[in-house]
mmCIF file of C-alpha atoms in Angstrom:
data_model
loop_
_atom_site.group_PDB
_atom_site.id
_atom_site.type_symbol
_atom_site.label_atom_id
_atom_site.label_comp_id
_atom_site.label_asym_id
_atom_site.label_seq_id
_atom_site.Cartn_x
_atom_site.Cartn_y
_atom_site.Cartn_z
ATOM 1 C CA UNK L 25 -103.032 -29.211 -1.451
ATOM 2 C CA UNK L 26 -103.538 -27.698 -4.632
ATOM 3 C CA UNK L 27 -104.151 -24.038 -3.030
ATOM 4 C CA UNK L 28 -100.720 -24.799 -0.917
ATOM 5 C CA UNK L 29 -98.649 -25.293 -4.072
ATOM 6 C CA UNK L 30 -99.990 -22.473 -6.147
ATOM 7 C CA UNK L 31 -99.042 -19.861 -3.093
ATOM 8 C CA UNK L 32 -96.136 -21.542 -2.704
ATOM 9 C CA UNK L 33 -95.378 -21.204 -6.733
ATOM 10 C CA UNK L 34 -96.284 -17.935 -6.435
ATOM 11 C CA UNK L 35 -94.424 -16.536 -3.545
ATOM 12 C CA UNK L 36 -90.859 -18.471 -4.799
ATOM 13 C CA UNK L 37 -89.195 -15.979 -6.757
ATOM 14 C CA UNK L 38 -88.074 -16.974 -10.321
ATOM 15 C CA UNK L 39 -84.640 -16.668 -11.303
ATOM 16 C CA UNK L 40 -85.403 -13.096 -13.709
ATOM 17 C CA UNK L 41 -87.358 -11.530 -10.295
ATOM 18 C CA UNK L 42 -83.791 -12.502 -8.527
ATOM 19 C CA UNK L 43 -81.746 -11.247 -11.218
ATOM 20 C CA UNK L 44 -83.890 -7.928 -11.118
ATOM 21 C CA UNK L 45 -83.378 -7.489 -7.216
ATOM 22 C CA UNK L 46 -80.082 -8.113 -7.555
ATOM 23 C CA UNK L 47 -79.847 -4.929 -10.232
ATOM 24 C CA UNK L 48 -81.655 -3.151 -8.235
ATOM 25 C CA UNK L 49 -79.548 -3.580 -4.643
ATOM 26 C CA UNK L 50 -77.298 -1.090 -3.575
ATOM 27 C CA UNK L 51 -74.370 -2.575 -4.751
ATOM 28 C CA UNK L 52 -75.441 -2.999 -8.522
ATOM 29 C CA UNK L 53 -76.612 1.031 -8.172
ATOM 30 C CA UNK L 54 -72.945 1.636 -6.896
ATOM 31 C CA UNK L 55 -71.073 -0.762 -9.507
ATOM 32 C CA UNK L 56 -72.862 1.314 -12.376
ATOM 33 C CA UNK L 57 -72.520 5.165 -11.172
ATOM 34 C CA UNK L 58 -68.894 4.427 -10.573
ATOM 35 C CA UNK L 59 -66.375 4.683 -13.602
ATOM 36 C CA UNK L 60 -63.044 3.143 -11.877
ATOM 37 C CA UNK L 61 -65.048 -0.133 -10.945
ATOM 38 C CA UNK L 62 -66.533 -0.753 -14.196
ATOM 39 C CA UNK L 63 -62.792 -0.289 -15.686
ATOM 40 C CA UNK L 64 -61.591 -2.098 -13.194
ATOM 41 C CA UNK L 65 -63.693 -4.950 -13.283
ATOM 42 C CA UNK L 66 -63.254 -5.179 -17.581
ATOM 43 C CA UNK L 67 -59.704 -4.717 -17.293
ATOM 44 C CA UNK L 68 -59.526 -7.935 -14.106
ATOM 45 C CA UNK L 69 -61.993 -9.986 -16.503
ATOM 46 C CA UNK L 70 -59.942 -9.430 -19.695
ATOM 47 C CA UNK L 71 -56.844 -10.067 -17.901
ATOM 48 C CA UNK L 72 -58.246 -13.321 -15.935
ATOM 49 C CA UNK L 73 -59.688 -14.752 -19.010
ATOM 50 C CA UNK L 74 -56.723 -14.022 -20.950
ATOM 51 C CA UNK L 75 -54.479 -15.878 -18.964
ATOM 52 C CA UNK L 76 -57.077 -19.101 -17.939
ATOM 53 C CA UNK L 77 -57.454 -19.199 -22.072
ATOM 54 C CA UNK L 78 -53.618 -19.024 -23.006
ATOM 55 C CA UNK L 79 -53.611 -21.978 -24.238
ATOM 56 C CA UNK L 80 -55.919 -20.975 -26.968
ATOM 57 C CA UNK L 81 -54.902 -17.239 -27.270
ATOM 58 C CA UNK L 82 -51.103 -17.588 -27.202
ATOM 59 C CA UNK L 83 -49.861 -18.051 -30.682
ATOM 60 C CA UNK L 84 -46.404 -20.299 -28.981
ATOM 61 C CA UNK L 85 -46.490 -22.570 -25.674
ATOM 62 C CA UNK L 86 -43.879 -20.263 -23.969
ATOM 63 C CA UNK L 87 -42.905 -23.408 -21.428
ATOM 64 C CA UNK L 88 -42.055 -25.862 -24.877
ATOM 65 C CA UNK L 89 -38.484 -25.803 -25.349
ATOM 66 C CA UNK L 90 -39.389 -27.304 -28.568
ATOM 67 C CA UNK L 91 -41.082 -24.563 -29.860
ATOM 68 C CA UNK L 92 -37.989 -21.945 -28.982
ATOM 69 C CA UNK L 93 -36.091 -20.814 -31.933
ATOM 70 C CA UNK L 94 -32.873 -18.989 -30.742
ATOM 71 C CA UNK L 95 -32.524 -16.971 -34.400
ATOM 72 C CA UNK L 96 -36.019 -15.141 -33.298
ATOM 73 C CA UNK L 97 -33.899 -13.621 -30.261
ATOM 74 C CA UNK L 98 -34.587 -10.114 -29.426
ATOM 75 C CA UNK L 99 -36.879 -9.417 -31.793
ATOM 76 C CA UNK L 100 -38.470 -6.118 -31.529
ATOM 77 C CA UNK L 101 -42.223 -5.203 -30.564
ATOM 78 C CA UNK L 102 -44.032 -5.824 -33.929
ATOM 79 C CA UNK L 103 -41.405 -7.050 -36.184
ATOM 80 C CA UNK L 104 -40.518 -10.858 -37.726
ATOM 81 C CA UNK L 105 -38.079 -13.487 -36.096
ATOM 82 C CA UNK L 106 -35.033 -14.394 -38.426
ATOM 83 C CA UNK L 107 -35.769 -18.115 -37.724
ATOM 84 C CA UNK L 108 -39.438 -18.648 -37.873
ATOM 85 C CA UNK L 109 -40.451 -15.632 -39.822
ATOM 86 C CA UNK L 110 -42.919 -14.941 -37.279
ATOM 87 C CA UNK L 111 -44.181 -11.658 -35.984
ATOM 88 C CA UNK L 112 -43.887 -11.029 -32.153
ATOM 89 C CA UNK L 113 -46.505 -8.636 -31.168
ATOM 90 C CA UNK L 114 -44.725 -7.862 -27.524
ATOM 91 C CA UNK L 115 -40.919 -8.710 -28.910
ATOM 92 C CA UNK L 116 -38.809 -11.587 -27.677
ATOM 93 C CA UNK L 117 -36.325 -12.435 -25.323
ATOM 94 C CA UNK L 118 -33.125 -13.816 -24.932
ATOM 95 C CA UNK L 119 -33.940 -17.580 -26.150
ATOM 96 C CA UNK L 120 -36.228 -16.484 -28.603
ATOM 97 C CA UNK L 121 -39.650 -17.052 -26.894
ATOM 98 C CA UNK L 122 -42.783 -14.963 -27.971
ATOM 99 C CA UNK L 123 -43.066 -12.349 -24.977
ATOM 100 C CA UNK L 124 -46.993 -11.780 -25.053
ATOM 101 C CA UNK L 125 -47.292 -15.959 -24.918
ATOM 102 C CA UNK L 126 -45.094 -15.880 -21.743
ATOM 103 C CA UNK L 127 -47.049 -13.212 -20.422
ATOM 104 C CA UNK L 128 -50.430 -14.834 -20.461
ATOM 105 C CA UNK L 129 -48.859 -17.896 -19.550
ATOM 106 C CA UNK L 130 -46.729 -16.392 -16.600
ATOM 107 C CA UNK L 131 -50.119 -14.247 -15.501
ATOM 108 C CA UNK L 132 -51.889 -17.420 -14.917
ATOM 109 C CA UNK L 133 -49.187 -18.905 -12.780
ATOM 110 C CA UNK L 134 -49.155 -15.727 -10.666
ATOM 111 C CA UNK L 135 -53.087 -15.796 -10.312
ATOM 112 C CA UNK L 136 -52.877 -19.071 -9.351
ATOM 113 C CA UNK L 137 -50.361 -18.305 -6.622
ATOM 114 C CA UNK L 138 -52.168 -15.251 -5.533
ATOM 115 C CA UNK L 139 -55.802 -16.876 -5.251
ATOM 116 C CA UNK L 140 -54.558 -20.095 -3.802
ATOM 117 C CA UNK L 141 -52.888 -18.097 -0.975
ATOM 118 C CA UNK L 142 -55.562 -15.995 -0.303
ATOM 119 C CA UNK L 143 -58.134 -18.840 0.115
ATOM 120 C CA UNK L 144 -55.563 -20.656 2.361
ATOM 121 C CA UNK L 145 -55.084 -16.848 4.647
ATOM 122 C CA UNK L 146 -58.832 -16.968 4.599
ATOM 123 C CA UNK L 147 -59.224 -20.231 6.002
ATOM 124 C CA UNK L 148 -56.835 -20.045 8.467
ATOM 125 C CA UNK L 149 -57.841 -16.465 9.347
ATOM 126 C CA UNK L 150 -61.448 -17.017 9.454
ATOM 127 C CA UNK L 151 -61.227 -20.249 11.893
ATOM 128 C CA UNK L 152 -58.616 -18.780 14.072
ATOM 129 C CA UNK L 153 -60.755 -15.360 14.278
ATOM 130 C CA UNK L 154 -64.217 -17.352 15.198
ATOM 131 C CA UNK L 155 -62.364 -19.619 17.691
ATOM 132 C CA UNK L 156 -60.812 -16.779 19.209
ATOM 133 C CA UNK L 157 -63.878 -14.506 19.135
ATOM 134 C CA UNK L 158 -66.492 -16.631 20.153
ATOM 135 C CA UNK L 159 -64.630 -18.741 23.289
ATOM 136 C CA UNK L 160 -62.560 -15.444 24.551
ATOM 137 C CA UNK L 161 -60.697 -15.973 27.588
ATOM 138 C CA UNK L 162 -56.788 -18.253 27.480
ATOM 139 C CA UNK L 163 -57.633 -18.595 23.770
ATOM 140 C CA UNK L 164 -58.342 -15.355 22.183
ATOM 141 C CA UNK L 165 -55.573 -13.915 24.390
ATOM 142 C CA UNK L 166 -52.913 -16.964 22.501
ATOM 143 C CA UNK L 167 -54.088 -16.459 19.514
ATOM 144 C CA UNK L 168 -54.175 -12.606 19.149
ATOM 145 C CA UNK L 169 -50.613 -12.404 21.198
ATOM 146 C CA UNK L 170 -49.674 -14.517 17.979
ATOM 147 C CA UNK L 171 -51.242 -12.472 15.479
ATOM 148 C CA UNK L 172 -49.958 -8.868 16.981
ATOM 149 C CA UNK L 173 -46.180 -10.589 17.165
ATOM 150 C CA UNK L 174 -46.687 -11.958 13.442
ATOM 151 C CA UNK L 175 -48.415 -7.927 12.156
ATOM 152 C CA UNK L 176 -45.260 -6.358 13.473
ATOM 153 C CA UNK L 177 -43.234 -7.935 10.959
ATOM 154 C CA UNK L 178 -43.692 -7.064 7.197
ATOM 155 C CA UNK L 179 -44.913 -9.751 5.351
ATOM 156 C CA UNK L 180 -42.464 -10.703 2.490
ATOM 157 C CA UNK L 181 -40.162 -11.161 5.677
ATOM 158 C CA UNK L 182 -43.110 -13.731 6.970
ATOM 159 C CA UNK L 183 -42.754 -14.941 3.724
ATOM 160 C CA UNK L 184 -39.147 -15.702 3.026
ATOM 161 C CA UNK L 185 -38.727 -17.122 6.520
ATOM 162 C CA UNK L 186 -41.006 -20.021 6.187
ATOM 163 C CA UNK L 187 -39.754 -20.304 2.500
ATOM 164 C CA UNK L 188 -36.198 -20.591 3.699
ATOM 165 C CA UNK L 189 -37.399 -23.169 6.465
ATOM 166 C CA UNK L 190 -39.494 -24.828 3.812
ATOM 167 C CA UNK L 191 -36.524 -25.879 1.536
ATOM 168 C CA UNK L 192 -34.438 -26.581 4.206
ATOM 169 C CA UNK L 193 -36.625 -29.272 5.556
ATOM 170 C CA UNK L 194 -38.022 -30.579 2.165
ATOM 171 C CA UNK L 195 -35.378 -32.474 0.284
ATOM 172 C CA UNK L 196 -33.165 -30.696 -2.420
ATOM 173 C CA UNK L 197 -34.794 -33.581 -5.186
ATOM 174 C CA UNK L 198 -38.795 -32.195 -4.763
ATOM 175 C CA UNK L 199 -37.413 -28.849 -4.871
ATOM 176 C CA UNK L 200 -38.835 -27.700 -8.100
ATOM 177 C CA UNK L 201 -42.190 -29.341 -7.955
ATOM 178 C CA UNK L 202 -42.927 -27.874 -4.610
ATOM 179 C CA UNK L 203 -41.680 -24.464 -5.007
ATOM 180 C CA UNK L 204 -45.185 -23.180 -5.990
ATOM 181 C CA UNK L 205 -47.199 -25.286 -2.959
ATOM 182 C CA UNK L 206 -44.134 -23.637 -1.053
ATOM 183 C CA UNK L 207 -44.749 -20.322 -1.852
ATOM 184 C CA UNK L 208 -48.813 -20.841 -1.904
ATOM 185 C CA UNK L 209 -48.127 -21.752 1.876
ATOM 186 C CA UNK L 210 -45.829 -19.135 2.735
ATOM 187 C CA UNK L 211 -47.950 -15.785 1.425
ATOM 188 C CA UNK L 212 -50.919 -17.349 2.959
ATOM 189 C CA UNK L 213 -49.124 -17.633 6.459
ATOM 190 C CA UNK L 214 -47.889 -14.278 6.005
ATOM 191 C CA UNK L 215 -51.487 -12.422 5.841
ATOM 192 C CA UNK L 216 -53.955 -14.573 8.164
ATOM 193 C CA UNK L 217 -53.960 -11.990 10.997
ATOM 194 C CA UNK L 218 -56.005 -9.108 9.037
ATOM 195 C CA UNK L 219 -58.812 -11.469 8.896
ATOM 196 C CA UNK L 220 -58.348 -13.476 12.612
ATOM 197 C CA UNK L 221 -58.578 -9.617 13.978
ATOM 198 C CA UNK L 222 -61.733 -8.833 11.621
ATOM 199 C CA UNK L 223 -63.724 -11.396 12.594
ATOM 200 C CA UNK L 224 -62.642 -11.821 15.724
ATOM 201 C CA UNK L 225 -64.228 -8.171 16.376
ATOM 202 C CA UNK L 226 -66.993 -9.138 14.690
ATOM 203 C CA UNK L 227 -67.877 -12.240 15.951
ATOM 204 C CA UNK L 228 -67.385 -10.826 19.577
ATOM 205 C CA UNK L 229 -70.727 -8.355 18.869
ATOM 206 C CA UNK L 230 -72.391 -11.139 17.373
ATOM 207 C CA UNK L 231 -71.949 -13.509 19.773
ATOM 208 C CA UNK L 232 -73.707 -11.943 22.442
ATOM 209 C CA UNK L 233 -76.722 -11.475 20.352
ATOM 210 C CA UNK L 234 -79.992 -12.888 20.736
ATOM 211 C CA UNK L 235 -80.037 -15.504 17.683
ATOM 212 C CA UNK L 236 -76.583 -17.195 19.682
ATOM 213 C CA UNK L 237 -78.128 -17.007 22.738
ATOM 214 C CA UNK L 238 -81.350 -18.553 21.626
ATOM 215 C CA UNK L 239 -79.219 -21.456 19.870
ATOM 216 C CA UNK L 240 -77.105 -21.674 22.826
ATOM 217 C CA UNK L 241 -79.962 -22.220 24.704
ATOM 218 C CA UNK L 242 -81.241 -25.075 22.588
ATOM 219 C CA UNK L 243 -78.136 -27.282 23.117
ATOM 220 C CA UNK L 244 -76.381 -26.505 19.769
ATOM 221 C CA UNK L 245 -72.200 -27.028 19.854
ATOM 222 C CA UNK L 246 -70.581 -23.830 19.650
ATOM 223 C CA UNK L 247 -68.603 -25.751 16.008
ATOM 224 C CA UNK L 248 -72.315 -25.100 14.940
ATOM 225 C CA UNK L 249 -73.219 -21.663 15.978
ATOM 226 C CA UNK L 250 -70.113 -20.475 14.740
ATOM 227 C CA UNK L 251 -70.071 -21.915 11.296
ATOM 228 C CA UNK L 252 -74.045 -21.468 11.138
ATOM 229 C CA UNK L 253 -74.871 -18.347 12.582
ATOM 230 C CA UNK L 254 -71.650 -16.354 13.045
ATOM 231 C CA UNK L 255 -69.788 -16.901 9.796
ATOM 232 C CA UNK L 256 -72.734 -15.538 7.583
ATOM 233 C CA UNK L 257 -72.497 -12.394 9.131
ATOM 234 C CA UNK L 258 -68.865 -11.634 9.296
ATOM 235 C CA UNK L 259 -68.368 -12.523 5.414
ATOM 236 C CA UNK L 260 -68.737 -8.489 4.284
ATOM 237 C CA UNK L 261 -65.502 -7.445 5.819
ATOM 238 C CA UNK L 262 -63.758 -10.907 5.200
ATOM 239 C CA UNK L 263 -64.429 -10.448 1.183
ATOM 240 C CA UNK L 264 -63.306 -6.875 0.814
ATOM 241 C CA UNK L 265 -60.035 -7.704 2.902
ATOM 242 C CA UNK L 266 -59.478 -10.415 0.376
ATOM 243 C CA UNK L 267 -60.069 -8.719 -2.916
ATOM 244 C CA UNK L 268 -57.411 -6.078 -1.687
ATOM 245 C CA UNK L 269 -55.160 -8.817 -0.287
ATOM 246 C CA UNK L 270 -55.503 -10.532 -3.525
ATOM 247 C CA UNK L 271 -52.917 -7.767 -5.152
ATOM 248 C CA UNK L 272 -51.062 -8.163 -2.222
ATOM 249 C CA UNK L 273 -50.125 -11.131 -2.750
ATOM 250 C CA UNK L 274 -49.585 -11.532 -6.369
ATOM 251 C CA UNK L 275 -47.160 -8.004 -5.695
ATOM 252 C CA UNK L 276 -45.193 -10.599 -3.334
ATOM 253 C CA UNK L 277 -45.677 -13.081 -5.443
ATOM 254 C CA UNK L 278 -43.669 -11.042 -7.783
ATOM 255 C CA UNK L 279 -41.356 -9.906 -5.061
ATOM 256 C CA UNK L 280 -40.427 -13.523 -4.233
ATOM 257 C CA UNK L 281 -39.867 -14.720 -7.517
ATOM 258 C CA UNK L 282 -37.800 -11.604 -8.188
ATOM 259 C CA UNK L 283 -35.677 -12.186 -5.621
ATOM 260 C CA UNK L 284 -35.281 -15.840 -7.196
ATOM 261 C CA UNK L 285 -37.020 -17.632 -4.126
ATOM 262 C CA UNK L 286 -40.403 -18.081 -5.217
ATOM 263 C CA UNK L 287 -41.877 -19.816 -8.876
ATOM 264 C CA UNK L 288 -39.562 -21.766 -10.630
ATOM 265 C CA UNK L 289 -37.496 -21.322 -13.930
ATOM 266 C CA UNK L 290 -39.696 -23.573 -15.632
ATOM 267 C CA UNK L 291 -42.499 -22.456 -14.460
ATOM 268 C CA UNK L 292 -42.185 -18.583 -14.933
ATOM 269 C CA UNK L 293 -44.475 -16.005 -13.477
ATOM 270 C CA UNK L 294 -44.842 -12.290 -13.870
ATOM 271 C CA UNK L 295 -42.066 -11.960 -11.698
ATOM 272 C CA UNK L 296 -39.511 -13.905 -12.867
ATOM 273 C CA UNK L 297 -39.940 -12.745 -16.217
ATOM 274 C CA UNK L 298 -39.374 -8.660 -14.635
ATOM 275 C CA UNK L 299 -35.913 -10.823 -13.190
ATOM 276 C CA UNK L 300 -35.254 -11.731 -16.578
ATOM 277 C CA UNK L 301 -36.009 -8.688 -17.838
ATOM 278 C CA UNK L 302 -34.476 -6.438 -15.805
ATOM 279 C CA UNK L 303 -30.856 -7.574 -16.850
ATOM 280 C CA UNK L 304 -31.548 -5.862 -20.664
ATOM 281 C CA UNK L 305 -33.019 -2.744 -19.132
ATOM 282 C CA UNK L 306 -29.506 -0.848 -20.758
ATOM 283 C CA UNK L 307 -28.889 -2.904 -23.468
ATOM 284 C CA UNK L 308 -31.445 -1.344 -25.604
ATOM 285 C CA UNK L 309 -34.020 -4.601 -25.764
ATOM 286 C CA UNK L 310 -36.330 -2.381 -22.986
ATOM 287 C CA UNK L 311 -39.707 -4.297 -24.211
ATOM 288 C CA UNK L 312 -38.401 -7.342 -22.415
ATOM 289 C CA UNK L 313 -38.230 -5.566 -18.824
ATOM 290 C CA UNK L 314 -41.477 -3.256 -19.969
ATOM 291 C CA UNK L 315 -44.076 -5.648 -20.977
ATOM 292 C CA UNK L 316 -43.990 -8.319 -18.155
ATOM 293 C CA UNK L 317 -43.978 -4.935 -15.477
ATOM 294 C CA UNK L 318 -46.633 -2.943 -17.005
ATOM 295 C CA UNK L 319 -49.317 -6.344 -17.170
ATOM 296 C CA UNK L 320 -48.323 -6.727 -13.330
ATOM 297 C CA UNK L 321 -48.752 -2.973 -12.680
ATOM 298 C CA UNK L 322 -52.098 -3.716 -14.382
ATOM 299 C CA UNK L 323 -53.212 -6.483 -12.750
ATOM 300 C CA UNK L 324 -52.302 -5.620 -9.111
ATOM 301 C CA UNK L 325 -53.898 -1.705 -10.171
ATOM 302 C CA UNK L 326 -57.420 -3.354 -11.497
ATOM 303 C CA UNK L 327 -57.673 -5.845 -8.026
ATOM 304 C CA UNK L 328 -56.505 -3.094 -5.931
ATOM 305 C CA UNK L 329 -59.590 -0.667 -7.271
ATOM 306 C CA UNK L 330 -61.782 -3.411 -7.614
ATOM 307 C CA UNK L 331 -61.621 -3.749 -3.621
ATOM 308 C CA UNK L 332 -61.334 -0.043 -3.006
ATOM 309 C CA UNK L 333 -64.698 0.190 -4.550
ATOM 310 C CA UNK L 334 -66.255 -3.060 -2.267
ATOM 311 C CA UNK L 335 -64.826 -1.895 0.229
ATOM 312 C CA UNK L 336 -66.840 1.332 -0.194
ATOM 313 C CA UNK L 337 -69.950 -0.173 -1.156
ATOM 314 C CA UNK L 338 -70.422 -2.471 1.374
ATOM 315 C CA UNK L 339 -69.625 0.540 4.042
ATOM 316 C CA UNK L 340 -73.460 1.509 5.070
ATOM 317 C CA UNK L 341 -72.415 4.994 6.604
ATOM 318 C CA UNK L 342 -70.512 5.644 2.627
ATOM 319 C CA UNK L 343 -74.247 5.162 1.104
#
């Protein structure tokens, strides 16, 4: 017994062995010999902690009324309100509201929106793909007739359908507290087909292999073989389609709330402060318009790379 447990102590790896194979897999060698993903990942972890630590960063709660001084309006990049005497690092708007607070507060409603939809287009992509993969026949042919009808439309059109549906069917007094479940529900819808077409390719090659056939064989329900054998090895493609689709959809996250259909006024986001900031683009306060656009240009730009270089790294024949 005691010869059993010191080979088994000795062949479990410790958690420094692990983190030294991990440094030493092909991905860490990529990560390090590649300039744009370390920027890219710095400038997605600055901008991500930023905005989950506003609370504690932001010198003024941007969503307290309270805390709004209309004397401090339109005060310039780097100078002091009239009211408060306070200097406003990004400017201020039109009520008087610290721009670089609403930014990191309206960054981590967008991420919210944008990682909530993507889990829910994952989900829902990822089940339908399996289901459609692995049975084949009256089934894969409904569910990819659905998919190719939904891909030939773009997706902010996806989107603002079932938003318009959404608010005509929920009543006009939950409005404003669902707008955001609304629009969480509506991107998501809007980009499930990239990953029911992934990995229903994928899971058709792995389903005739010889680990299904062998647990086939054995009596196991195909509920199990899919989520136990098939999803592990269909993941790759599914996490590089979602890093990219991550930008996606907090770009039409913006769009929507641009268009003044998506995230509340109370609850602003990257894009409704561009829609509030687009109306002083000629009347000389610019940093209102420039500020909220260039942290979404930044955002979207870091994700986007970020999953430009997984993508790459994770492609065997690109090694």
């Amino acid at each position: 017994m005691a010869l059993a447990d010191d080979i088994k102590t000795k062949s479990a790896p410790t958690f420094g062995q692990r983190l030294a194979r991990a440094w030493d897999s092909d991905i860490a060698w990529s990560f390090r010999h590649s300039p744009v993903a370390i920027v890219a990942a710095a400038m997605t972890v600055i901008l991500l902690t930023a905005s989950l630590c506003a609370n504690f960063i932001a010198p003024q709660d941007a969503f307290d009324p309270a805390a709004l001084n209309l004397l401090d309006a339109y005060t310039r990049p780097g100078e002091a309100g009239m009211g408060s005497n306070t200097v406003f690092m990004l400017g201020s708007d039109n009520q008087g509201r610290d721009l670089f607070s609403a930014i990191l507060y309206g960054s981590r409603v967008s991420l919210f929106v944008g990682f909530s939809s993507v889990a829910f287009s994952v989900v829902m992509g990822v089940g339908l793909g399996l289901v459609s993969g692995y049975l084949g026949g009256r089934t894969d042919a409904f569910i990819m007739r659905v998919a190719d009808i939904q891909l030939s439309f773009p997706a902010i059109l996806i989107a603002l359908l079932f938003f318009g549906v959404a608010r005509g069917v929920i009543p006009p007094a939950h409005h404003e507290q669902m707008a955001i479940w609304v629009l969480i529900v509506a991107i998501g819808l809007s980009n499930w087909a990239q990953y029911a077409r992934t990995v229903r390719g994928s899971t058709m090659v792995e389903r005739n292999k010889e680990y299904v056939q062998a647990s086939r064989v054995m009596g196991r329900s195909p509920f199990f073989i899919m989520l136990r054998h098939v999803l592990p090895n269909v993941t790759g493609p599914v996490l590089v389609i979602a890093t990219i689709n991550l930008a996606l959809a907090i770009i039409e996250e913006a769009t929507l709330s641009f268009l003044g259909v998506g995230v509340p006024a109370t609850q602003p986001s990257l894009g409704t402060l561009i829609r509030f900031g687009q109306q002083y683009l000629f009347s000389g306060e610019w940093w209102i318009l420039l500020f909220p656009a260039l942290s979404l240009v930044l955002l979207a730009l870091s994700i986007n790379l970020l999953g430009d270089w997984l993508r790459d790294a994770l492609n065997p024949k690109l090694r």
